[in-house]
mmCIF file of C-alpha atoms and ligand atoms in Angstrom:
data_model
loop_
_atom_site.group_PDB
_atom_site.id
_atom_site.type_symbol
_atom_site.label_atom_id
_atom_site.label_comp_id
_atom_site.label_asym_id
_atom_site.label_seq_id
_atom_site.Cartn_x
_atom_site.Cartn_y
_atom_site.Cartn_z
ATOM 1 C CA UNK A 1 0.000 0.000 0.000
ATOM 2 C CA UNK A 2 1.305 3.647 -0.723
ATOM 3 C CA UNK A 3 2.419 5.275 2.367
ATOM 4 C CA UNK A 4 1.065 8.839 2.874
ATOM 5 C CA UNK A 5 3.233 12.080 4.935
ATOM 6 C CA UNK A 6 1.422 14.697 5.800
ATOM 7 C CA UNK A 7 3.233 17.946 6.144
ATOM 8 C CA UNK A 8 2.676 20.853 7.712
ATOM 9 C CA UNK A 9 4.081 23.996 9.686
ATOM 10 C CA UNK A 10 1.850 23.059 12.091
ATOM 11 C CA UNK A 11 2.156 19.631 14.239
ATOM 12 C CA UNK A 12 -1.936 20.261 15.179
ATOM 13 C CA UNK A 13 -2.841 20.589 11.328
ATOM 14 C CA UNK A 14 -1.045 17.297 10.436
ATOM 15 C CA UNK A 15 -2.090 15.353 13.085
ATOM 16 C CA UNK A 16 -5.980 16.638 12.013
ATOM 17 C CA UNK A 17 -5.385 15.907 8.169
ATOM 18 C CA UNK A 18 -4.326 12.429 9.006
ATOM 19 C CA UNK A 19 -7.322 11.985 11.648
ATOM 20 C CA UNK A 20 -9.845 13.239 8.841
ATOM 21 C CA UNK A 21 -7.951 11.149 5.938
ATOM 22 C CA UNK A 22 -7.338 7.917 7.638
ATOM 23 C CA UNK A 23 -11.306 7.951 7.617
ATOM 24 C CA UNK A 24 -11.253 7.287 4.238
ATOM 25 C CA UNK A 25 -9.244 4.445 4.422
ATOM 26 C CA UNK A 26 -9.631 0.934 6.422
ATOM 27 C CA UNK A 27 -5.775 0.798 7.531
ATOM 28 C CA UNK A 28 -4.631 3.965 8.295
ATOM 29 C CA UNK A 29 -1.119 2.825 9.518
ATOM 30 C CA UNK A 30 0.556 4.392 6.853
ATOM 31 C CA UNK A 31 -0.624 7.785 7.126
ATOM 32 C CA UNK A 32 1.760 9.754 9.178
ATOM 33 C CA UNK A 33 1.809 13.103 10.087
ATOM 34 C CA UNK A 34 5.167 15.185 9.950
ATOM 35 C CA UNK A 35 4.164 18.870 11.120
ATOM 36 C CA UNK A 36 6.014 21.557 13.576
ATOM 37 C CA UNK A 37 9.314 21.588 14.718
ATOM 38 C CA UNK A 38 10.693 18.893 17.188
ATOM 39 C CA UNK A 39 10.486 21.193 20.100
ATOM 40 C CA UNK A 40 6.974 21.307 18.865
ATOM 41 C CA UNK A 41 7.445 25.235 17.385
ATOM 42 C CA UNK A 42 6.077 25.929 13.975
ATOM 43 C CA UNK A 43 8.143 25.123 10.818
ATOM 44 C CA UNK A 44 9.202 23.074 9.014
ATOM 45 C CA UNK A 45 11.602 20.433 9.389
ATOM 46 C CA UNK A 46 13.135 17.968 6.626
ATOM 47 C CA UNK A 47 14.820 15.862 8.972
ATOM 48 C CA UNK A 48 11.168 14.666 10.324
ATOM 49 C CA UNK A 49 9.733 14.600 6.817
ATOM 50 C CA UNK A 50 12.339 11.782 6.207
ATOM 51 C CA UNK A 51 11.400 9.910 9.572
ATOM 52 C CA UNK A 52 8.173 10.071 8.502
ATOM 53 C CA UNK A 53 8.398 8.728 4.868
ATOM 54 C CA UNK A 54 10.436 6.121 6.053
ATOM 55 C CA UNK A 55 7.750 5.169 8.434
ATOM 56 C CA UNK A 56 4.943 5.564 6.196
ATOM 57 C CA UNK A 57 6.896 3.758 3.550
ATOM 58 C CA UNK A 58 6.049 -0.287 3.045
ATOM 59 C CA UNK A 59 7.817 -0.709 -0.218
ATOM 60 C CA UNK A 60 5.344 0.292 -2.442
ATOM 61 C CA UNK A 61 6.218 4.438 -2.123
ATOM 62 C CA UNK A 62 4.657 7.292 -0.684
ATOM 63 C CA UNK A 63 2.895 10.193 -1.658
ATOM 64 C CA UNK A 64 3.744 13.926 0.274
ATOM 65 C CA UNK A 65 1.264 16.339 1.133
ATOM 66 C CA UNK A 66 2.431 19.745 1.874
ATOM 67 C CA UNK A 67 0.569 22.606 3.248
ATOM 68 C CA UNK A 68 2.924 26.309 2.295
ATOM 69 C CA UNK A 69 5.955 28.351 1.875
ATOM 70 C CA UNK A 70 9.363 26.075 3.184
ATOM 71 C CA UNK A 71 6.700 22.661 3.049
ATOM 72 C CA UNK A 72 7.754 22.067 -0.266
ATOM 73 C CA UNK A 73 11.529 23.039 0.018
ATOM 74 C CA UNK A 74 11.743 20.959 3.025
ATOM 75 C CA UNK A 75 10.172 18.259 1.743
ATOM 76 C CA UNK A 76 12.662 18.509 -1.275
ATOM 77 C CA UNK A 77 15.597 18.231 1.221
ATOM 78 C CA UNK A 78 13.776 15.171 2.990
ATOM 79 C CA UNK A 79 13.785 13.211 -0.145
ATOM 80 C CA UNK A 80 17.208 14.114 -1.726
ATOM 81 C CA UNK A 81 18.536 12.597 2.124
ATOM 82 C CA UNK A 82 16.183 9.519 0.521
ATOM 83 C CA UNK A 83 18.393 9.297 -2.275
ATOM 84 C CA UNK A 84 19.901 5.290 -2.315
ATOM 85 C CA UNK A 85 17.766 4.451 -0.194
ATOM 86 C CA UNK A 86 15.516 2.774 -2.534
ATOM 87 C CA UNK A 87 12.197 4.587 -1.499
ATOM 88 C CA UNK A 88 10.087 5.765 -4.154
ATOM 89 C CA UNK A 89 8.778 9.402 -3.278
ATOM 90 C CA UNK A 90 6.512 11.835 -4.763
ATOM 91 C CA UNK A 91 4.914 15.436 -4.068
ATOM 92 C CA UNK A 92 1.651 16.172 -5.275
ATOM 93 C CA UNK A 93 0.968 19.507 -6.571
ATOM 94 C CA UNK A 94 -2.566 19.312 -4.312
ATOM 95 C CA UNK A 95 -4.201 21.271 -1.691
ATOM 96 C CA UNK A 96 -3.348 19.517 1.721
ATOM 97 C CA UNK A 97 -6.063 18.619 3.050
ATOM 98 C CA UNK A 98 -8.488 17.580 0.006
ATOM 99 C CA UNK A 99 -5.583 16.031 -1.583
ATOM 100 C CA UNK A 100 -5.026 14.319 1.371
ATOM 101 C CA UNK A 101 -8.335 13.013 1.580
ATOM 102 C CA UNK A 102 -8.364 11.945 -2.289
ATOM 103 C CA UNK A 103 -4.815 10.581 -2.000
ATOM 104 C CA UNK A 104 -5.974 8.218 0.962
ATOM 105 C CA UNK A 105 -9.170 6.862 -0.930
ATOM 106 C CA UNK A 106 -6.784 6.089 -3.556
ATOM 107 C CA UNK A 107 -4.344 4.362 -1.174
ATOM 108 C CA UNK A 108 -6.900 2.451 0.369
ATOM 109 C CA UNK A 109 -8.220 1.341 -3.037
ATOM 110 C CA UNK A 110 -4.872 -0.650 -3.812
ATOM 111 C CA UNK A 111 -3.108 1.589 -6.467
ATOM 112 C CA UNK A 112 0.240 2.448 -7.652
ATOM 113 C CA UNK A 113 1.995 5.596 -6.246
ATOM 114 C CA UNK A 114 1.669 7.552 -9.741
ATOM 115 C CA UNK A 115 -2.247 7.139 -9.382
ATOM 116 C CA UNK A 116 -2.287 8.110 -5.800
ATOM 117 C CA UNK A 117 -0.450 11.361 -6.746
ATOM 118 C CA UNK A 118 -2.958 11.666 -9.674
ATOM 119 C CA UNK A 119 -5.752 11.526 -7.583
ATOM 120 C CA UNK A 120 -4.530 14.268 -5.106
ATOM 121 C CA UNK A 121 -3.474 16.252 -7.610
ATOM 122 C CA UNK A 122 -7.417 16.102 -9.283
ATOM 123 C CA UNK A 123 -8.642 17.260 -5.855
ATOM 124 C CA UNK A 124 -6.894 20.814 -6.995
ATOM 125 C CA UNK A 125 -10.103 21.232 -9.530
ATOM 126 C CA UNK A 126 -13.007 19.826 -7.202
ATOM 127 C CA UNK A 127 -15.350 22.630 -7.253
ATOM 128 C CA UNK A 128 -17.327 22.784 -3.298
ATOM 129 C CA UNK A 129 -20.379 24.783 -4.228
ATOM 130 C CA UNK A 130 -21.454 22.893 -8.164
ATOM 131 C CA UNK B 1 41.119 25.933 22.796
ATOM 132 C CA UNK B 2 38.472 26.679 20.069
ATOM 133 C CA UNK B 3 39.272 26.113 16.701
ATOM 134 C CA UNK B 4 39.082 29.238 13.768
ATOM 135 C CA UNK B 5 36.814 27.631 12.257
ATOM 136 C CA UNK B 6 33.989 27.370 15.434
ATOM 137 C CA UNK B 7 35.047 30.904 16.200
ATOM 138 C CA UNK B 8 33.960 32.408 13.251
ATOM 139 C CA UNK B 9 30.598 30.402 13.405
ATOM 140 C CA UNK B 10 30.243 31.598 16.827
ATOM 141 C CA UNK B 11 30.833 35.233 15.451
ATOM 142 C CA UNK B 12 27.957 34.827 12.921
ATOM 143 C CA UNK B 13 25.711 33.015 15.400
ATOM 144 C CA UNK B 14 26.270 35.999 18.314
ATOM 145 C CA UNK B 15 25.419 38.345 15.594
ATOM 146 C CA UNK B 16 22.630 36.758 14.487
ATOM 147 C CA UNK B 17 20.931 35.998 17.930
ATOM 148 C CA UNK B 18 22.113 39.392 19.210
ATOM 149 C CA UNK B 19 19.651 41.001 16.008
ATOM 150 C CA UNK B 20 17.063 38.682 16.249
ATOM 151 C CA UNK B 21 14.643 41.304 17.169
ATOM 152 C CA UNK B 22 15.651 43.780 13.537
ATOM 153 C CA UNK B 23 15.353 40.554 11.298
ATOM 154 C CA UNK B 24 11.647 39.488 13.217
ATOM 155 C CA UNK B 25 10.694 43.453 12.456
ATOM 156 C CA UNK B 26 11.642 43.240 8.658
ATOM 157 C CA UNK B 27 10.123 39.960 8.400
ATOM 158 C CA UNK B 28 7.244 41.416 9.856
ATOM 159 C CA UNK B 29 6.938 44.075 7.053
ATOM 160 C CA UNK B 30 6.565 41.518 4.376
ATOM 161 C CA UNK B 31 6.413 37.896 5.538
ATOM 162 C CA UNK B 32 5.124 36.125 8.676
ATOM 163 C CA UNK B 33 7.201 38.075 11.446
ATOM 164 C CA UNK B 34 9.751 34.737 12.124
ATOM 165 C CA UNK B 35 12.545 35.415 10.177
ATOM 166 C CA UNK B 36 14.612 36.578 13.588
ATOM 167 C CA UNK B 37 13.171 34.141 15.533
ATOM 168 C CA UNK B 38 13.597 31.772 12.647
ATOM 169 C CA UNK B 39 17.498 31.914 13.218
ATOM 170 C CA UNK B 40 18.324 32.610 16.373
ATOM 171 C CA UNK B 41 16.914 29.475 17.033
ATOM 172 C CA UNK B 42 18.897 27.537 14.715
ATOM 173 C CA UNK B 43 22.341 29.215 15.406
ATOM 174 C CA UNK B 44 21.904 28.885 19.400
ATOM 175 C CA UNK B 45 21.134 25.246 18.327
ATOM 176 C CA UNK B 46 24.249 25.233 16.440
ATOM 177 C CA UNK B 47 26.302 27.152 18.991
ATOM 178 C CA UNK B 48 25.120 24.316 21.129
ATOM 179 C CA UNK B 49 25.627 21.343 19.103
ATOM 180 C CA UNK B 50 29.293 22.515 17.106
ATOM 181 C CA UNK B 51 32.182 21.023 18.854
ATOM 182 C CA UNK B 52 34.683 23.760 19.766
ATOM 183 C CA UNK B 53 37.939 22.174 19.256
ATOM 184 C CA UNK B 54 37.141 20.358 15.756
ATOM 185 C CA UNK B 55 39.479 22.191 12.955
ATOM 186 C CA UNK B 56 37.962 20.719 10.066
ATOM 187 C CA UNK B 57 36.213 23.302 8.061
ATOM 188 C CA UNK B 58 34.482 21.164 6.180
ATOM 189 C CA UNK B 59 33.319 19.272 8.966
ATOM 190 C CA UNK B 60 31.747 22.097 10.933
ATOM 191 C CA UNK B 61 30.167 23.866 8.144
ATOM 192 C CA UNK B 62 28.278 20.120 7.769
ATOM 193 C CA UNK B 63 27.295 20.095 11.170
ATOM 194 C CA UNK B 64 26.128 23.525 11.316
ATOM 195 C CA UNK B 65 24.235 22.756 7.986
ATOM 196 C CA UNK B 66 22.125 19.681 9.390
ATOM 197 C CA UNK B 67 21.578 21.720 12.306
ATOM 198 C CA UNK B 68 20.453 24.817 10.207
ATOM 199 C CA UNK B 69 18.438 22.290 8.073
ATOM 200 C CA UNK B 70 16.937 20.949 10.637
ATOM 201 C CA UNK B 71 16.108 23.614 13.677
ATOM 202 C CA UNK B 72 15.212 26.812 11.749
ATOM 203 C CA UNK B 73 11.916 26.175 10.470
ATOM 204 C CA UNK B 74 11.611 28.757 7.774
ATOM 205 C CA UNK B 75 12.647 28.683 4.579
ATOM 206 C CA UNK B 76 16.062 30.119 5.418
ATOM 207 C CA UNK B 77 16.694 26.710 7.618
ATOM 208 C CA UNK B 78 16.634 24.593 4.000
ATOM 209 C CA UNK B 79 18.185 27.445 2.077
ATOM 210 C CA UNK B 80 21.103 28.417 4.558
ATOM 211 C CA UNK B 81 21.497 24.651 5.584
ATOM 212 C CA UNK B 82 22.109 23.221 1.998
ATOM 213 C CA UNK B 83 24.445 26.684 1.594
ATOM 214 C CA UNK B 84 26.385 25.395 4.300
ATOM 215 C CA UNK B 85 26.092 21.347 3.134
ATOM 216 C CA UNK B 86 27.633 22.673 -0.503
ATOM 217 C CA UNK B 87 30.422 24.822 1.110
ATOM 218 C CA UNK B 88 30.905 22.081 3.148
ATOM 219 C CA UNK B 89 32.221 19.812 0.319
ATOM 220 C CA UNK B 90 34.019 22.163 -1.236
ATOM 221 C CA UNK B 91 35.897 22.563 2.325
ATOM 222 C CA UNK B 92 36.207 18.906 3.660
ATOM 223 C CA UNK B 93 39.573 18.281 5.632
ATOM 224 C CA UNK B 94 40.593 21.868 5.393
ATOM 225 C CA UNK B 95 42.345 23.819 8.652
ATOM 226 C CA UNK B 96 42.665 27.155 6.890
ATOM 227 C CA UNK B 97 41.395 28.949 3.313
ATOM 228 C CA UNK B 98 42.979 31.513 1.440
ATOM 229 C CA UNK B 99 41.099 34.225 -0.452
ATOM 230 C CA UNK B 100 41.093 32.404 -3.877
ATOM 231 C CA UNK B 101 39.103 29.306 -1.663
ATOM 232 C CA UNK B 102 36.666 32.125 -0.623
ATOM 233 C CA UNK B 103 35.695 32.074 -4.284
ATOM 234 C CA UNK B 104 35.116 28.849 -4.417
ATOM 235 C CA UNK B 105 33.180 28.707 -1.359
ATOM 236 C CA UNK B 106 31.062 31.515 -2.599
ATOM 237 C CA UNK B 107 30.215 29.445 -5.506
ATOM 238 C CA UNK B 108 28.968 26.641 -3.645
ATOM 239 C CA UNK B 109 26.693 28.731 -1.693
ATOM 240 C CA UNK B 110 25.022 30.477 -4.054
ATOM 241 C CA UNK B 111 24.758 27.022 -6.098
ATOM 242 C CA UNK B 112 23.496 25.368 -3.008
ATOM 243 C CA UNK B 113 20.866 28.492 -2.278
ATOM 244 C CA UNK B 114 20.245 28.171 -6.252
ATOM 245 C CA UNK B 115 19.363 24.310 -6.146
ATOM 246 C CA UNK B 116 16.882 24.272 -3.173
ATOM 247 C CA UNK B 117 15.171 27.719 -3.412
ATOM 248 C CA UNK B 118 15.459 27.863 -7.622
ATOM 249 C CA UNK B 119 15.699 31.579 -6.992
ATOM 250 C CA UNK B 120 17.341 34.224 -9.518
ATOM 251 C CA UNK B 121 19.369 37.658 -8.631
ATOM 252 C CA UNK B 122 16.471 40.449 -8.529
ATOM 253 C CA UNK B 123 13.506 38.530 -7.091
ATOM 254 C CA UNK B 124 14.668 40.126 -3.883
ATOM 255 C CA UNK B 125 15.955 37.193 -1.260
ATOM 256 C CA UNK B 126 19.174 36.846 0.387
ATOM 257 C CA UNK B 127 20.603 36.109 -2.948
ATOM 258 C CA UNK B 128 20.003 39.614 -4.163
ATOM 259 C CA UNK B 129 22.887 40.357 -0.964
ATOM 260 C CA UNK B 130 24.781 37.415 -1.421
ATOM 261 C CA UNK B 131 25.716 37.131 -5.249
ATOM 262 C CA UNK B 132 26.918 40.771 -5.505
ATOM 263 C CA UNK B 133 28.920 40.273 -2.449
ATOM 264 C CA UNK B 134 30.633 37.269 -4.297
ATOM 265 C CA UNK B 135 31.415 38.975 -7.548
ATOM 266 C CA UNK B 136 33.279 42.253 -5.847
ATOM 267 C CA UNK B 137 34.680 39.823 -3.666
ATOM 268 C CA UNK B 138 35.902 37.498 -6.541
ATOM 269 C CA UNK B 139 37.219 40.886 -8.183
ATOM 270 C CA UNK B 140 39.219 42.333 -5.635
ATOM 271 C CA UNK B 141 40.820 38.915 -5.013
ATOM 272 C CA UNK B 142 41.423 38.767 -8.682
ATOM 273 C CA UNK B 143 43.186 42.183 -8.955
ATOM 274 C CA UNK B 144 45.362 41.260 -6.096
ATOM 275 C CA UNK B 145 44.140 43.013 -3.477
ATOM 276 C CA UNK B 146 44.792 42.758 0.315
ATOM 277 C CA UNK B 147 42.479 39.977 2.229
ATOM 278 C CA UNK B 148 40.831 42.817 4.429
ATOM 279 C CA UNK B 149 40.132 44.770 1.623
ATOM 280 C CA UNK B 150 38.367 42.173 -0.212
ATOM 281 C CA UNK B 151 35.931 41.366 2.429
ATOM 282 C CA UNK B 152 35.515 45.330 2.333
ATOM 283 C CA UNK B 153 34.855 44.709 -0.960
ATOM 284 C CA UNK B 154 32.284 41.958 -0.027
ATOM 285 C CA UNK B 155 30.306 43.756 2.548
ATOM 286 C CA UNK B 156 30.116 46.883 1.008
ATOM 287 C CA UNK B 157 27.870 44.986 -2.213
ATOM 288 C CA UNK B 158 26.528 42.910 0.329
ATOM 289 C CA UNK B 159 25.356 46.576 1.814
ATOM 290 C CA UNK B 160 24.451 47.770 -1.166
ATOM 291 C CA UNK B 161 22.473 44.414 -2.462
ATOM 292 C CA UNK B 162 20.239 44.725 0.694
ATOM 293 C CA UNK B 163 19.470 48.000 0.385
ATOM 294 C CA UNK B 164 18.246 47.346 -3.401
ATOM 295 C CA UNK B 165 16.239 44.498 -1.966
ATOM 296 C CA UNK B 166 13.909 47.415 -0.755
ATOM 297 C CA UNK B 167 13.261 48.963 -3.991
ATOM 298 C CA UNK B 168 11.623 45.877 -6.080
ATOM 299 C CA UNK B 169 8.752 43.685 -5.786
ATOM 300 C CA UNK B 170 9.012 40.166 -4.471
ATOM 301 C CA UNK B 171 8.313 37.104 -6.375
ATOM 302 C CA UNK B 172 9.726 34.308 -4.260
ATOM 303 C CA UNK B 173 9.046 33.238 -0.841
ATOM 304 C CA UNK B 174 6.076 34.436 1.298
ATOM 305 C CA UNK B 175 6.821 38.651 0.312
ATOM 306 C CA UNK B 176 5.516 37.389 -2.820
ATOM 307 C CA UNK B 177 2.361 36.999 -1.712
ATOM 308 C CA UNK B 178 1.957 40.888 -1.306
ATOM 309 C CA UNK B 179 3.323 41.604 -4.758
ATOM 310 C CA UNK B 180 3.466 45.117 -5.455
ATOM 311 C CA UNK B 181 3.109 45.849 -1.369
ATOM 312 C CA UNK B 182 6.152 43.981 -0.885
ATOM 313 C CA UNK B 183 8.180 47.164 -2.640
ATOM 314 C CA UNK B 184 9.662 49.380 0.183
ATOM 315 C CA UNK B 185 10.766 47.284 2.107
ATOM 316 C CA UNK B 186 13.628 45.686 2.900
ATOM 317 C CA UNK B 187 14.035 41.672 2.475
ATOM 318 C CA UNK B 188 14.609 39.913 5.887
ATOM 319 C CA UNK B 189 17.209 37.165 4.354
ATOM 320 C CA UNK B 190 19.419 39.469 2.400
ATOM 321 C CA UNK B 191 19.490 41.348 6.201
ATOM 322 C CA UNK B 192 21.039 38.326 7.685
ATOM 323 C CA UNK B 193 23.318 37.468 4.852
ATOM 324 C CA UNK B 194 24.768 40.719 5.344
ATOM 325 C CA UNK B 195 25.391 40.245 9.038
ATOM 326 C CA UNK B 196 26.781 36.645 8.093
ATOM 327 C CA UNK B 197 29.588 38.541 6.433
ATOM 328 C CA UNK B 198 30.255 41.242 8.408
ATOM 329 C CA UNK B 199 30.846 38.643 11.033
ATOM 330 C CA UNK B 200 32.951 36.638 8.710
ATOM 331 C CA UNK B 201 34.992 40.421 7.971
ATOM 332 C CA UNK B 202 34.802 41.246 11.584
ATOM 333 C CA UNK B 203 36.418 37.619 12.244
ATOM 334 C CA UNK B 204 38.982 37.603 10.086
ATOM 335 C CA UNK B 205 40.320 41.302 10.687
ATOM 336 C CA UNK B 206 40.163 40.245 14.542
ATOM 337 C CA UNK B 207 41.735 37.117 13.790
HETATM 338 N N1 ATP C 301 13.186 30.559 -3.077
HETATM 339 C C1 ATP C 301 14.022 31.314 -2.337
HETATM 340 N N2 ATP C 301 15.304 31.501 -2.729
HETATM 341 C C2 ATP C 301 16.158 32.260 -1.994
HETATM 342 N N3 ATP C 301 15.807 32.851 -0.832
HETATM 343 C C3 ATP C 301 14.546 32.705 -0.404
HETATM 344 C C4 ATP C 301 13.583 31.934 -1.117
HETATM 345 N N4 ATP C 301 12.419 31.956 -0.419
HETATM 346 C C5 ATP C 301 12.655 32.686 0.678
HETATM 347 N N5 ATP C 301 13.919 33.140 0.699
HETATM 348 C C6 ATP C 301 14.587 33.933 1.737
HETATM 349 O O1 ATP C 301 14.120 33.485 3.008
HETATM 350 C C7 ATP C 301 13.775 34.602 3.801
HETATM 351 C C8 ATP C 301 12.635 34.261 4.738
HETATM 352 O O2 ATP C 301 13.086 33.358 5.719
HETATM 353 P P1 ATP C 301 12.156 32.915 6.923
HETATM 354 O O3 ATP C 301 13.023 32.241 7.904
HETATM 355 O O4 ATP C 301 11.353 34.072 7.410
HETATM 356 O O5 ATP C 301 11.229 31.831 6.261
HETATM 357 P P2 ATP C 301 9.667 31.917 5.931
HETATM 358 O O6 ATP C 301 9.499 32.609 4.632
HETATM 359 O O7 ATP C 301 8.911 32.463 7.084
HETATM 360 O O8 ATP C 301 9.373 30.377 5.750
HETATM 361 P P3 ATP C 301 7.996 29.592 5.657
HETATM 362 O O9 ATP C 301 7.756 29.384 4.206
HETATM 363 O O10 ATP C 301 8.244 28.318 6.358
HETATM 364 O O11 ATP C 301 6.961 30.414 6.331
HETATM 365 C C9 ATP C 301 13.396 35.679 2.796
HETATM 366 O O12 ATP C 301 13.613 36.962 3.334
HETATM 367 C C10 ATP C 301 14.291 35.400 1.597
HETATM 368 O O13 ATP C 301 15.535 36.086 1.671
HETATM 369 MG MG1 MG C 302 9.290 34.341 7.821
#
């Protein structure tokens, strides 16, 4: 199953993004949150984005979910540090927390990391009020 | 007794921490008010974590890297840590540069600020401080001039690079949100690139 990281500058807007994703999927052990700072201050930190995608990882890859700014650079750093280590990675271009959402219904279905990323990345054109 | 090497860190770190308050005020202006607080508290991590007595350049600027990298939290932590990470290979199992290595260490800098942030000169970030600084640096080394008055050189563009920063419109990093409001005001990371060399100057003519 693709493994899912959730990151964000904020530890309490991870840890809600995986608590509202993981509903959409049966196992939700590999949906892992990687917000804050270790001393639990806001940022961003690529050293915990690794941790986390090597948790979240079971050999089949893992999708990232960033929220702003530094997300994306740090999440950049975390998988360059990947680099040999065998782990497939990928960003999607998505809103965090629908893409989130999508990219765990997608996990959960049994698909390949490039459809995962697909998914979260559709969630960009949902439309809330059609 | 501490090495050069952690001394001139420590110089850049003191500086940093003891400013923390002007960088927060001119992130304030135009970003999210953290840039100060941003990185003091990766340099007192550093200041912390650095071993004193370790002459390797190459190793430090590693360690202070990851640490960067790693305690920050901004957007300077990634860029300034893989800065420090490319400067660091350029430096491994060196005691001492000479001002023709400064070149080279400028280069991996920028390269290193280059690669993670895919920034430009002009799209006003610490860059806009730091690759002017390099190029009158690289010029006054070339022409032969005195150490001292190269890192003159240096912090003089760097001066002059932050100051520009002010007078055009952001289009990278969270100023670039405000577009045209971001003009006027100065850029928080070419600040503390600027007081990264004056420390280095201040170092080295102390030194
Ligand atoms: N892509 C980039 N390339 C070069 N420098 C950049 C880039 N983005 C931001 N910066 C620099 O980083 C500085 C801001 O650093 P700071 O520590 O405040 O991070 P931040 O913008 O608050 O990060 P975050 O995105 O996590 O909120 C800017 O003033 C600018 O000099
Ligand atoms: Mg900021």
């Amino acid at each position: 199953m693709v493994g899912i990281v959730i990151v964000s500058h904020s530890a309490k807007v991870a840890e809600g993004i995986v608590e509202l994703a993981a509903e959409m999927a049966a196992d939700n052990g590999h949906i892992i949150a990687a917000g804050g700072l270790s001393d639990g201050g806001i940022g961003t930190d690529p050293l915990r984005i690794q941790a986390a995608i090597e948790q979240a990882d079971t050999g089949d890859g893992v999708a990232v979910l960033a929220d702003i700014g530094s997300s994306i650079m740090s999440a950049e750093t975390a998988i360059e540090f990947l680099e040999g280590s065998g782990i497939r990675v990928r960003i999607a271009d998505a809103p965090v927390l629908e893409g989130a959402v999508s990219a765990c219904a997608a996990s959960a279905g049994g698909t390949s990391l490039d459809e995962v990323i697909a998914a979260a990345e559709e969630a960009r054109g949902f439309s809330k009020l059609a | 007794m501490a090495s050069h090497i952690y001394e001139c860190i420590e110089k850049i770190g003191q500086s940093i921490i003891d400013n923390r308050g002007f960088l927060t005020e001119l992130d304030r202006e135009i970003g999210d008010a953290d840039h100060g607080i941003n990185m003091a508290r990766g340099f007192g991590e550093v200041l912390a974590q650095l071993p004193a007595d370790n002459e390797d350049i190459g190793a430090a600027l590693k360690k202070t890297g990851m640490v960067l990298l790693s305690k920050v939290g901004g957007a300077s932590g990634p860029l300034y840590g893989t800065a420090c990470l490319e400067a660091a290979k350029v430096c491994a199992g060196r005691t001492a540069l000479t001002a023709e290595d400064g070149k080279t260490v400028f280069a991996a800098v920028i390269a290193g600020i280059q690669k993670r942030g895919k920034a430009v000169r002009g799209e006003k970030t610490m860059l806009d401080a730091i690759i002017p600084a390099s190029e009158a640096y690289a010029a006054a080394v070339d022409a032969g001039a005195p150490v001292d008055a190269c890192l003159d050189a240096m912090c003089e563009a760097a001066k002059e690079g932050a100051e520009y920063t002010a007078s055009i419109r952001a289009t990278k990093g969270r100023a670039s949100y405000l577009g045209d409001r971001s003009i006027g005001h100065k850029d928080p990371g070419a600040a503390s690139s600027l007081l990264a060399m004056e420390a280095i100057r201040s170092y080295v003519k102390g030194a």
